Short mmCIF file of C-alpha atoms in Angstrom, two decimals:
data_model
loop_
_atom_site.label_atom_id
_atom_site.label_comp_id
_atom_site.label_asym_id
_atom_site.label_seq_id
_atom_site.Cartn_x
_atom_site.Cartn_y
_atom_site.Cartn_z
CA MET J 10 2.90 -221.22 -29.58
CA SER J 11 6.31 -223.31 -30.15
CA LYS J 12 5.67 -225.75 -27.73
CA ARG J 13 3.33 -228.15 -27.04
CA LYS J 14 1.49 -228.46 -23.52
CA GLU J 15 -1.24 -231.12 -22.51
CA PHE J 16 -4.17 -230.39 -20.52
CA GLN J 17 -7.66 -230.65 -19.25
CA VAL J 18 -9.71 -228.57 -17.33
CA ALA J 19 -9.78 -229.88 -13.45
CA ARG J 20 -12.14 -232.11 -11.85
CA THR J 21 -11.88 -230.18 -8.75
CA LEU J 22 -13.47 -226.73 -10.31
CA ARG J 23 -16.58 -225.72 -10.11
CA LEU J 24 -18.64 -222.15 -11.25
CA ARG J 25 -21.34 -220.23 -10.14
CA LEU J 26 -22.81 -217.02 -10.46
CA SER J 27 -22.46 -214.45 -7.99
CA GLU J 28 -25.50 -212.47 -6.47
CA LYS J 29 -23.88 -209.44 -8.82
CA GLY J 30 -23.82 -211.52 -11.66
CA ASP J 31 -20.04 -211.94 -12.08
CA TRP J 32 -19.23 -215.61 -12.53
CA LEU J 33 -16.69 -217.06 -9.93
CA ALA J 34 -14.42 -219.64 -10.84
CA SER J 35 -13.34 -222.40 -7.43
CA VAL J 36 -10.97 -226.23 -6.85
CA SER J 37 -12.70 -226.81 -4.07
CA ARG J 38 -9.74 -227.81 -2.02
CA SER J 39 -7.23 -224.99 -0.59
CA SER J 40 -6.30 -223.20 -3.80
CA GLY J 41 -9.53 -220.42 -2.91
CA GLU J 42 -12.09 -218.29 -5.28
CA PHE J 43 -11.11 -216.51 -8.01
CA PHE J 44 -13.00 -214.01 -10.86
CA LEU J 45 -13.22 -215.50 -14.28
CA ALA J 46 -14.48 -213.24 -17.06
CA ALA J 47 -17.19 -215.28 -18.90
CA GLU J 48 -16.22 -214.22 -22.12
CA LEU J 49 -13.49 -216.82 -20.99
CA LEU J 50 -16.17 -220.06 -20.64
CA PRO J 51 -15.27 -220.43 -24.48
CA LEU J 52 -11.88 -221.36 -23.75
CA LEU J 53 -12.01 -223.77 -21.20
CA GLN J 54 -15.34 -225.15 -23.13
CA GLU J 55 -12.37 -225.31 -26.04
CA ILE J 56 -9.03 -226.68 -23.93
CA GLN J 57 -11.33 -228.97 -22.81
CA ARG J 58 -12.25 -230.95 -26.65
CA CYS J 59 -9.20 -230.82 -27.41
CA ARG J 60 -6.55 -231.28 -24.61
CA SER J 61 -3.51 -229.36 -26.85
CA LEU J 62 -3.14 -225.55 -26.81
CA ASP J 63 -0.79 -225.19 -30.13
CA GLU J 64 -1.99 -222.72 -32.82
CA SER J 65 -5.19 -224.52 -33.91
CA ILE J 66 -6.83 -223.19 -30.35
CA ALA J 67 -7.00 -219.74 -31.85
CA GLN J 68 -9.25 -220.82 -34.74
CA ARG J 69 -11.15 -223.07 -33.17
CA LEU J 70 -11.95 -220.50 -30.42
CA ARG J 71 -13.07 -217.70 -32.18
CA ARG J 72 -14.75 -220.25 -34.65
CA THR J 73 -17.15 -221.16 -31.79
CA LEU J 74 -17.54 -217.23 -30.26
CA ASP J 75 -18.81 -216.08 -33.75
CA ALA J 76 -21.27 -219.10 -34.49
CA ALA J 77 -22.22 -218.06 -30.41
CA ALA J 78 -22.67 -214.80 -31.62
CA ARG J 79 -25.00 -215.62 -34.48
CA GLY J 80 -27.65 -217.91 -33.41
CA SER J 81 -27.54 -215.34 -30.18
CA PRO J 82 -31.23 -214.76 -29.57
CA ASP J 83 -33.96 -212.07 -29.60
CA ALA J 84 -35.78 -210.59 -27.41
CA ARG J 85 -38.89 -213.19 -27.22
CA GLU J 86 -36.97 -215.91 -27.44
CA ILE J 87 -34.52 -215.08 -24.46
CA GLN J 88 -38.07 -214.54 -22.76
CA ASP J 89 -39.21 -217.77 -23.60
CA LEU J 90 -35.69 -219.37 -22.18
CA VAL J 91 -36.33 -217.19 -18.94
CA ASP J 92 -39.25 -219.17 -18.23
CA GLU J 93 -38.27 -222.38 -18.97
CA PHE J 94 -34.73 -221.14 -16.68
CA HIS J 95 -37.41 -221.00 -13.78
CA GLY J 96 -40.03 -223.75 -14.51
CA ALA J 97 -36.66 -225.98 -14.74
CA GLY J 98 -35.06 -224.55 -11.07
CA LEU J 99 -32.54 -222.50 -13.05
CA LEU J 100 -34.13 -219.92 -11.79
CA ALA J 101 -35.60 -219.19 -8.48
CA SER J 102 -38.23 -216.00 -7.74
CA GLU J 103 -36.18 -213.53 -4.78
CA GLY J 104 -37.22 -213.77 -1.00
CA ALA J 105 -37.52 -216.63 0.73
CA LYS J 106 -40.63 -217.82 0.17
CA ALA J 107 -40.50 -217.34 -3.21
CA ARG J 108 -38.01 -219.27 -2.87
CA LYS J 109 -39.69 -222.70 -1.06
CA ASP J 110 -42.16 -222.27 -2.90
CA ALA J 111 -39.85 -223.22 -5.91
CA LEU J 112 -38.07 -226.50 -4.53
CA LEU J 113 -38.48 -229.76 -5.82
CA GLU J 114 -41.29 -231.64 -5.72
CA ASP J 115 -40.10 -235.13 -8.05
CA GLY J 116 -37.22 -237.26 -7.34
CA PHE J 117 -36.52 -236.57 -3.40
CA GLY J 118 -39.10 -234.46 -2.98
CA ASP J 119 -41.78 -237.35 -3.53
CA PRO J 120 -43.44 -238.59 -0.42
CA TRP J 121 -43.21 -241.63 -1.80
CA ILE J 122 -39.17 -242.01 -2.01
CA GLN J 123 -38.52 -240.48 1.11
CA TRP J 124 -41.41 -243.36 2.86
CA ALA J 125 -39.56 -246.11 1.10
CA MET J 126 -35.96 -245.03 2.62
CA LEU J 127 -37.56 -244.40 6.24
CA ALA J 128 -39.46 -247.63 6.03
CA ASP J 129 -35.77 -249.72 5.32
CA THR J 130 -35.48 -250.66 8.98
CA PRO J 131 -32.16 -252.54 8.87
CA ARG J 132 -30.69 -248.77 7.41
CA CYS J 133 -32.22 -246.46 9.62
CA ARG J 134 -31.41 -249.03 12.43
CA ALA J 135 -27.59 -249.26 11.09
CA TYR J 136 -27.39 -244.89 11.07
CA GLU J 137 -29.44 -244.65 14.58
CA ALA J 138 -26.76 -246.29 16.10
CA ALA J 139 -23.63 -244.73 14.47
CA VAL J 140 -24.95 -241.17 15.54
CA ARG J 141 -26.00 -241.83 18.52
CA ARG J 142 -22.13 -242.86 19.60
CA ALA J 143 -20.96 -239.88 17.58
CA VAL J 144 -23.12 -237.44 19.24
CA ASP J 145 -23.13 -235.71 22.80
CA ALA J 146 -24.32 -232.81 24.39
CA GLN J 147 -21.46 -230.63 22.93
CA SER J 148 -21.89 -231.75 18.56
CA VAL J 149 -23.46 -229.30 16.36
CA VAL J 150 -24.46 -232.08 13.71
CA VAL J 151 -24.52 -231.07 9.38
CA ASP J 152 -26.85 -233.12 8.44
CA VAL J 153 -26.28 -232.48 4.46
CA GLY J 154 -30.04 -234.33 2.73
CA ALA J 155 -31.59 -234.54 4.86
CA GLY J 156 -35.35 -235.18 3.62
CA THR J 157 -37.38 -235.70 5.70
CA GLY J 158 -34.83 -234.91 9.04
CA LEU J 159 -34.37 -238.53 9.97
CA LEU J 160 -30.65 -238.17 10.84
CA GLY J 161 -30.59 -235.21 12.18
CA ALA J 162 -33.79 -236.06 14.66
CA PHE J 163 -31.37 -238.98 15.93
CA ALA J 164 -29.07 -236.25 16.86
CA LEU J 165 -31.03 -234.54 18.77
CA ASP J 166 -32.57 -237.09 20.51
CA SER J 167 -29.21 -238.32 21.74
CA GLY J 168 -28.80 -234.47 23.38
CA ALA J 169 -27.19 -233.01 20.45
CA LYS J 170 -26.45 -229.11 21.64
CA LYS J 171 -27.70 -228.00 17.51
CA VAL J 172 -28.81 -229.86 14.67
CA PHE J 173 -27.77 -227.45 11.18
CA ALA J 174 -29.65 -229.34 8.48
CA ILE J 175 -29.17 -229.11 4.17
CA GLU J 176 -31.92 -229.89 2.16
CA GLU J 177 -33.13 -228.40 -1.75
CA THR J 178 -36.88 -230.58 -2.17
CA ALA J 179 -39.56 -230.10 -0.96
CA SER J 180 -39.32 -232.61 1.87
CA GLY J 181 -37.30 -230.65 3.75
CA ARG J 182 -41.14 -228.51 4.32
CA GLY J 183 -41.48 -230.69 6.97
CA ILE J 184 -38.57 -231.22 9.04
CA ALA J 185 -39.79 -228.65 11.76
CA PRO J 186 -43.56 -230.24 11.85
CA LEU J 187 -41.85 -233.57 12.24
CA LEU J 188 -39.41 -232.46 14.64
CA LYS J 189 -42.11 -230.43 16.64
CA ALA J 190 -44.55 -233.04 16.66
CA LEU J 191 -42.14 -235.35 18.62
CA GLY J 192 -41.27 -233.18 21.58
CA LEU J 193 -37.37 -232.32 20.16
CA PRO J 194 -36.18 -228.60 19.17
CA PHE J 195 -37.77 -227.10 15.53
CA SER J 196 -36.21 -224.17 15.87
CA LYS J 197 -33.24 -221.72 16.19
CA PRO J 198 -31.11 -221.89 18.64
CA ALA J 199 -30.74 -225.85 18.21
CA PHE J 200 -32.41 -226.53 14.93
CA GLU J 201 -31.30 -224.50 11.36
CA LEU J 202 -32.65 -225.67 8.19
CA PHE J 203 -30.99 -224.65 5.01
CA GLN J 204 -33.30 -225.01 1.90
CA GLY J 205 -30.95 -224.95 -0.97
CA ASN J 206 -28.17 -226.35 -2.23
CA SER J 207 -25.38 -227.81 -0.12
CA GLY J 208 -22.75 -225.46 -1.95
CA ASP J 209 -24.59 -222.74 -0.90
CA ALA J 210 -24.69 -223.23 2.21
CA PRO J 211 -23.38 -221.14 5.33
CA LEU J 212 -21.53 -224.09 7.62
CA PRO J 213 -21.70 -223.47 11.45
CA ASP J 214 -17.90 -222.89 12.28
CA GLU J 215 -17.72 -224.79 15.68
CA ALA J 216 -20.07 -228.12 13.25
CA SER J 217 -18.36 -231.59 14.32
CA VAL J 218 -20.77 -233.72 13.48
CA VAL J 219 -21.40 -234.30 9.99
CA VAL J 220 -24.03 -236.83 8.68
CA SER J 221 -25.55 -237.75 5.27
CA GLU J 222 -27.37 -240.40 3.06
CA LEU J 223 -26.08 -239.62 -0.80
CA PHE J 224 -25.93 -243.01 -2.57
CA GLY J 225 -27.87 -244.44 -5.35
CA ASN J 226 -27.95 -248.09 -6.99
CA ASP J 227 -24.56 -246.34 -8.31
CA PRO J 228 -23.23 -245.26 -5.29
CA PHE J 229 -21.27 -242.29 -7.25
CA CYS J 230 -24.45 -240.75 -8.68
CA GLU J 231 -25.79 -238.35 -5.96
CA GLY J 232 -22.99 -236.77 -6.55
CA VAL J 233 -21.08 -237.78 -2.86
CA LEU J 234 -17.79 -236.88 -3.31
CA PRO J 235 -17.89 -234.04 -4.65
CA THR J 236 -20.27 -233.34 -2.14
CA LEU J 237 -18.74 -234.42 0.52
CA ARG J 238 -15.29 -232.42 -0.50
CA ASP J 239 -16.97 -229.65 -0.80
CA VAL J 240 -18.29 -229.69 2.59
CA GLY J 241 -14.92 -230.96 4.09
CA ALA J 242 -13.30 -228.41 2.30
CA ARG J 243 -15.40 -225.87 3.96
CA LEU J 244 -15.00 -226.83 7.15
CA ARG J 245 -11.07 -227.28 7.09
CA VAL J 246 -11.09 -223.15 6.26
CA PRO J 247 -8.53 -221.41 8.96
CA GLY J 248 -10.68 -220.91 11.98
CA LYS J 249 -12.48 -224.27 12.09
CA ARG J 250 -12.31 -227.18 13.48
CA ALA J 251 -9.06 -229.35 11.88
CA LEU J 252 -9.83 -232.74 9.93
CA GLY J 253 -8.17 -235.59 12.04
CA LYS J 254 -8.31 -239.22 12.31
CA GLN J 255 -7.16 -240.19 15.22
CA SER J 256 -7.89 -237.93 18.02
CA THR J 257 -10.82 -239.76 21.09
CA PRO J 258 -14.22 -238.71 21.07
CA PRO J 259 -14.81 -236.18 24.01
CA LYS J 260 -16.92 -238.25 26.83
CA ALA J 261 -19.93 -237.08 26.80
CA GLY J 262 -21.34 -233.82 29.05
CA LYS J 263 -17.35 -232.60 28.38
CA SER J 264 -16.58 -230.19 25.49
CA ALA J 265 -14.36 -231.08 22.69
CA PRO J 266 -11.22 -229.25 22.30
CA ALA J 267 -11.22 -226.46 19.04
CA ASP J 268 -8.86 -228.50 17.15
CA ALA J 269 -11.15 -231.42 17.64
CA PRO J 270 -11.70 -233.34 14.11
CA VAL J 271 -14.88 -233.69 12.22
CA ARG J 272 -16.30 -236.75 12.95
CA TRP J 273 -18.40 -238.51 9.62
CA ILE J 274 -20.78 -240.87 9.04
CA PRO J 275 -20.51 -242.65 6.57
CA GLN J 276 -16.39 -243.02 6.86
CA SER J 277 -15.81 -244.89 3.13
CA LEU J 278 -17.36 -247.07 0.89
CA GLU J 279 -15.99 -249.96 -1.35
CA VAL J 280 -17.67 -251.15 -4.24
CA PHE J 281 -17.12 -255.25 -5.17
CA VAL J 282 -17.99 -257.09 -9.02
CA GLU J 283 -19.10 -261.12 -8.22
CA VAL J 284 -20.30 -263.33 -10.76
CA ALA J 285 -23.21 -264.76 -10.23
CA THR J 286 -26.01 -266.82 -11.76
CA LEU J 287 -29.81 -265.83 -11.54
CA THR J 288 -32.29 -268.47 -10.07
CA GLY J 289 -35.36 -266.47 -9.45
CA SER J 290 -37.05 -263.10 -9.57
CA ALA J 291 -38.50 -260.97 -12.06
CA VAL J 292 -35.76 -259.86 -14.26
CA LYS J 293 -34.46 -263.68 -15.34
CA GLU J 294 -36.67 -264.48 -17.83
CA ARG J 295 -35.49 -261.67 -19.84
CA VAL J 296 -32.46 -262.47 -18.95
CA ALA J 297 -31.90 -265.83 -20.19
CA ALA J 298 -33.98 -265.00 -23.24
CA LEU J 299 -31.11 -262.14 -23.96
CA HIS J 300 -28.91 -264.99 -23.68
CA ARG J 301 -29.96 -267.37 -25.56
CA ALA J 302 -30.23 -264.92 -28.47
CA ARG J 303 -26.87 -264.76 -27.54
CA VAL J 304 -25.78 -268.26 -28.25
CA SER J 305 -28.18 -268.99 -31.38
CA LEU J 306 -26.03 -265.61 -32.75
CA LYS J 307 -22.92 -267.37 -32.12
CA GLN J 308 -24.62 -271.07 -33.32
CA PRO J 309 -26.45 -269.79 -35.87
CA ASP J 310 -26.29 -273.58 -37.14
CA LYS J 311 -27.88 -274.46 -33.26
CA ALA J 312 -30.68 -272.34 -33.53
CA THR J 313 -34.22 -273.02 -33.25
CA ALA J 314 -36.74 -270.32 -33.69
CA THR J 315 -38.97 -271.06 -35.98
CA GLY J 316 -41.82 -268.68 -35.03
CA PHE J 317 -41.76 -264.75 -36.21
CA LEU J 318 -41.60 -263.68 -32.73
CA GLU J 319 -38.08 -265.88 -31.65
CA ARG J 320 -36.67 -264.44 -34.76
CA PHE J 321 -37.57 -260.78 -34.30
CA LEU J 322 -35.42 -261.41 -30.89
CA LEU J 323 -33.04 -262.68 -32.42
CA ALA J 324 -32.79 -260.23 -35.10
CA THR J 325 -33.54 -257.27 -31.82
CA ALA J 326 -30.67 -258.89 -30.14
CA ALA J 327 -28.20 -258.97 -33.33
CA HIS J 328 -29.33 -255.07 -34.20
CA LEU J 329 -29.26 -253.56 -30.45
CA PRO J 330 -26.66 -252.33 -28.39
CA PHE J 331 -26.93 -255.77 -25.50
CA ASP J 332 -23.12 -255.79 -25.01
CA VAL J 333 -23.89 -252.06 -23.28
CA VAL J 334 -26.30 -253.56 -20.35
CA SER J 335 -27.22 -252.41 -16.17
CA PHE J 336 -29.85 -252.02 -14.78
CA ALA J 337 -30.80 -252.15 -10.90
CA ALA J 338 -33.43 -255.11 -9.52
CA HIS J 339 -34.28 -256.57 -6.08
CA LEU J 340 -33.06 -259.49 -5.50
CA ALA J 341 -34.23 -262.33 -2.84
CA PRO J 342 -31.32 -264.14 -1.47
CA SER J 343 -33.59 -267.62 -2.86
CA ASP J 344 -33.00 -265.51 -6.89
CA LEU J 345 -29.43 -266.12 -6.93
CA VAL J 346 -26.02 -268.33 -6.39
CA ARG J 347 -22.85 -266.91 -6.35
CA GLN J 348 -20.86 -268.43 -9.12
CA SER J 349 -17.28 -266.87 -7.53
CA THR J 350 -16.09 -264.43 -4.43
CA ALA J 351 -16.95 -260.91 -4.34
CA CYS J 352 -13.68 -258.82 -6.17
CA SER J 353 -13.54 -255.40 -4.34
CA LEU J 354 -12.52 -252.60 -6.69
CA GLY J 355 -11.26 -250.51 -3.54
CA THR J 356 -12.27 -248.36 -0.34
CA VAL J 357 -13.21 -244.33 -1.60
CA ARG J 358 -12.81 -242.39 1.97
CA LEU J 359 -16.07 -240.21 2.60
CA ASP J 360 -14.51 -238.35 6.03
CA PRO J 361 -14.34 -236.37 3.20
CA PRO J 362 -12.99 -237.70 -0.09
CA SER J 363 -9.49 -237.09 -1.42
CA SER J 364 -10.00 -234.44 -3.75
CA PRO J 365 -10.25 -235.66 -6.35
CA VAL J 366 -10.49 -239.48 -6.29
CA VAL J 367 -8.59 -240.05 -9.27
CA SER J 368 -7.26 -243.45 -8.18
CA TYR J 369 -10.57 -245.21 -8.00
CA SER J 370 -9.80 -247.14 -11.15
CA GLY J 371 -7.69 -250.67 -13.03
CA LYS J 372 -8.14 -254.23 -13.80
CA ARG J 373 -9.19 -256.84 -11.48
CA GLU J 374 -9.50 -260.53 -12.07
CA LEU J 375 -12.11 -262.74 -11.92
CA LYS J 376 -11.77 -266.45 -10.61
CA LEU J 377 -15.61 -268.27 -11.12
CA GLU J 378 -15.42 -271.06 -8.52
CA MET J 379 -18.62 -272.94 -9.90
CA PRO J 380 -19.17 -275.40 -12.41
CA LYS J 381 -21.09 -274.31 -15.46
CA PRO J 382 -24.99 -273.59 -14.31
CA PRO J 383 -28.26 -275.08 -16.50
CA PRO J 384 -28.73 -272.95 -18.83
CA GLN J 385 -31.95 -271.95 -17.78
CA ASP J 386 -30.71 -270.49 -14.90
CA PRO J 387 -28.22 -267.15 -17.16
CA ARG J 388 -25.38 -265.77 -15.77
CA VAL J 389 -24.88 -262.19 -15.21
CA ALA J 390 -22.50 -259.63 -13.04
CA LEU J 391 -23.17 -257.92 -9.96
CA VAL J 392 -21.92 -254.48 -9.44
CA TRP J 393 -22.84 -253.66 -5.80
CA PHE J 394 -21.53 -251.92 -2.54
CA ARG J 395 -20.75 -251.64 0.99
CA VAL J 396 -20.58 -248.21 2.97
CA ARG J 397 -18.58 -248.27 6.24
CA LEU J 398 -21.24 -246.01 9.02
CA ASP J 399 -18.37 -246.02 12.17
CA ALA J 400 -16.12 -248.27 13.20
CA SER J 401 -19.01 -250.71 14.24
CA ASN J 402 -21.42 -250.57 11.02
CA THR J 403 -21.73 -251.49 8.24
CA LEU J 404 -24.34 -251.80 5.32
CA SER J 405 -24.49 -253.60 1.95
CA ASN J 406 -26.85 -253.52 -0.83
CA HIS J 407 -26.01 -257.43 -2.09
CA PRO J 408 -29.07 -259.96 -0.35
CA LEU J 409 -26.62 -262.58 1.02
CA GLU J 410 -24.76 -260.26 2.69
CA ALA J 411 -25.84 -260.16 6.36
CA ASP J 412 -25.44 -255.98 6.37
CA VAL J 413 -27.56 -256.22 3.33
CA CYS J 414 -30.36 -253.05 3.62
CA GLY J 415 -33.79 -252.97 1.81
CA HIS J 416 -33.71 -248.59 -0.08
CA TRP J 417 -30.71 -250.00 -2.64
CA SER J 418 -30.07 -252.61 -4.64
CA PRO J 419 -27.33 -254.36 -6.48
CA LEU J 420 -26.68 -253.43 -10.21
CA VAL J 421 -26.83 -256.61 -12.68
CA LEU J 422 -25.19 -256.89 -15.82
CA PRO J 423 -26.53 -259.37 -18.21
CA LEU J 424 -23.46 -261.73 -19.49
CA ALA J 425 -22.34 -262.91 -22.93
CA PRO J 426 -21.73 -266.56 -23.41
CA PHE J 427 -18.46 -267.47 -20.98
CA THR J 428 -16.58 -270.79 -20.57
CA GLU J 429 -13.92 -269.49 -19.26
CA SER J 430 -13.14 -269.51 -15.59
CA THR J 431 -11.19 -266.01 -14.89
CA LEU J 432 -12.36 -262.70 -16.06
CA HIS J 433 -10.83 -259.72 -15.94
CA VAL J 434 -12.95 -256.09 -14.51
CA HIS J 435 -12.06 -253.12 -15.96
CA PHE J 436 -13.13 -249.88 -13.82
CA ALA J 437 -12.87 -246.43 -13.74
CA LEU J 438 -15.21 -243.48 -11.77
CA SER J 439 -16.04 -240.51 -14.59
CA GLY J 440 -14.77 -237.82 -14.41
CA GLU J 441 -17.89 -236.25 -12.81
CA GLU J 442 -17.74 -239.03 -10.01
CA ASP J 443 -21.04 -239.68 -10.94
CA HIS J 444 -20.92 -243.05 -12.72
CA LEU J 445 -18.55 -246.00 -12.54
CA HIS J 446 -17.60 -247.45 -15.45
CA VAL J 447 -17.49 -251.03 -15.39
CA GLU J 448 -16.48 -253.57 -18.50
CA ILE J 449 -16.11 -257.41 -18.03
CA SER J 450 -14.20 -259.70 -20.35
CA ASP J 451 -12.54 -262.66 -21.05
CA THR J 452 -8.49 -262.98 -21.08
CA LYS J 453 -8.83 -262.64 -24.74
CA GLY J 454 -9.87 -259.60 -23.98
CA THR J 455 -13.36 -260.64 -25.26
CA PRO J 456 -15.31 -258.25 -23.68
CA LEU J 457 -18.92 -259.95 -21.94
CA ALA J 458 -20.66 -256.79 -20.23
CA ARG J 459 -20.42 -253.36 -19.98
CA ARG J 460 -21.49 -250.32 -18.05
#
């Protein structure tokens, strides 16, 4: 190629195997689906790696293909790989019963995790209020990531015409028995369960409400953006309801017009960063010990480590990458004191999200408002979020906020020692849209914390 061109593989590109064994590629907005020969996958891989289409990519691609051919597994290795794929859930046995048997038992298939979410009363009450406001006798509700079916049960109890639930873990097995025990519809036509990934679900044409709860402590980590974007794109194809924001929902008992907008619960997500001191909690001493070690490393003439354990901790702090540390911690209101106002990183729509969310990155400024805390109370950065369910209800994971719920926890980033009253926050959503990168630095650009 004489002219150099810069490219990267589109973040909205999705690959899947068809029932006939062909590779299908699609962009989850409106560009449709096209066939992609399996031999072209290494080309996309090389484009993503080198980001330029110059003369060298041909040699790079040939080396990749030659290496793949030399490394092809023999018959025994292939059988072992097939068994591993099946065990990992990448391959499912034919037949509906076999697919149900292969559902994930761990993760959100674990009954205790489901119980922990159900026992979070503020969270469940807020969702219940939003669902009951959105649903009437004509509503066809799509419950994405249904879990034990709570949101769909709210909709059925509110008189919804139909609930189409989607759940790919073993927790979905219990939805119909729970609905039956509650005296709610548990079979077609009023209730239907798709046990699998939402990307494979045959969404009902008449869907009018979409409900979901797909948030982790990093709110993006469970794939909320690509999942809801895909659902939204497939609900907006010709012949289905158009997305809108201004239309007024129909009154109870009346049919929605054919072009009525799909209503989404939740509607948006906003992420915040702030500085706080830990005055309690189980993690306070761990963070305080790291802070003391960092101070000693910056001021070795004032180091007081005398015992072997203290010297070992100091050496560990010097050699391990503690500049990239973040963790979720359940904090009580008495465990922290705010040192700054909350700095918003911006709001992302979830009704459905735009495609892709390339704008969720940037730089913000944090102003500290409190005097320097006592040395025994370490300063940390908190990354937390608020979800807007509808016009009346929000939920957050910050213990000092009025709308806090118990299932999600804020992310804690231990801060290196600093003296300035202004900090900079750099943030960016990962290319896969499943991880929020955050770096906090002083005004000179010295990193204080990263995740």
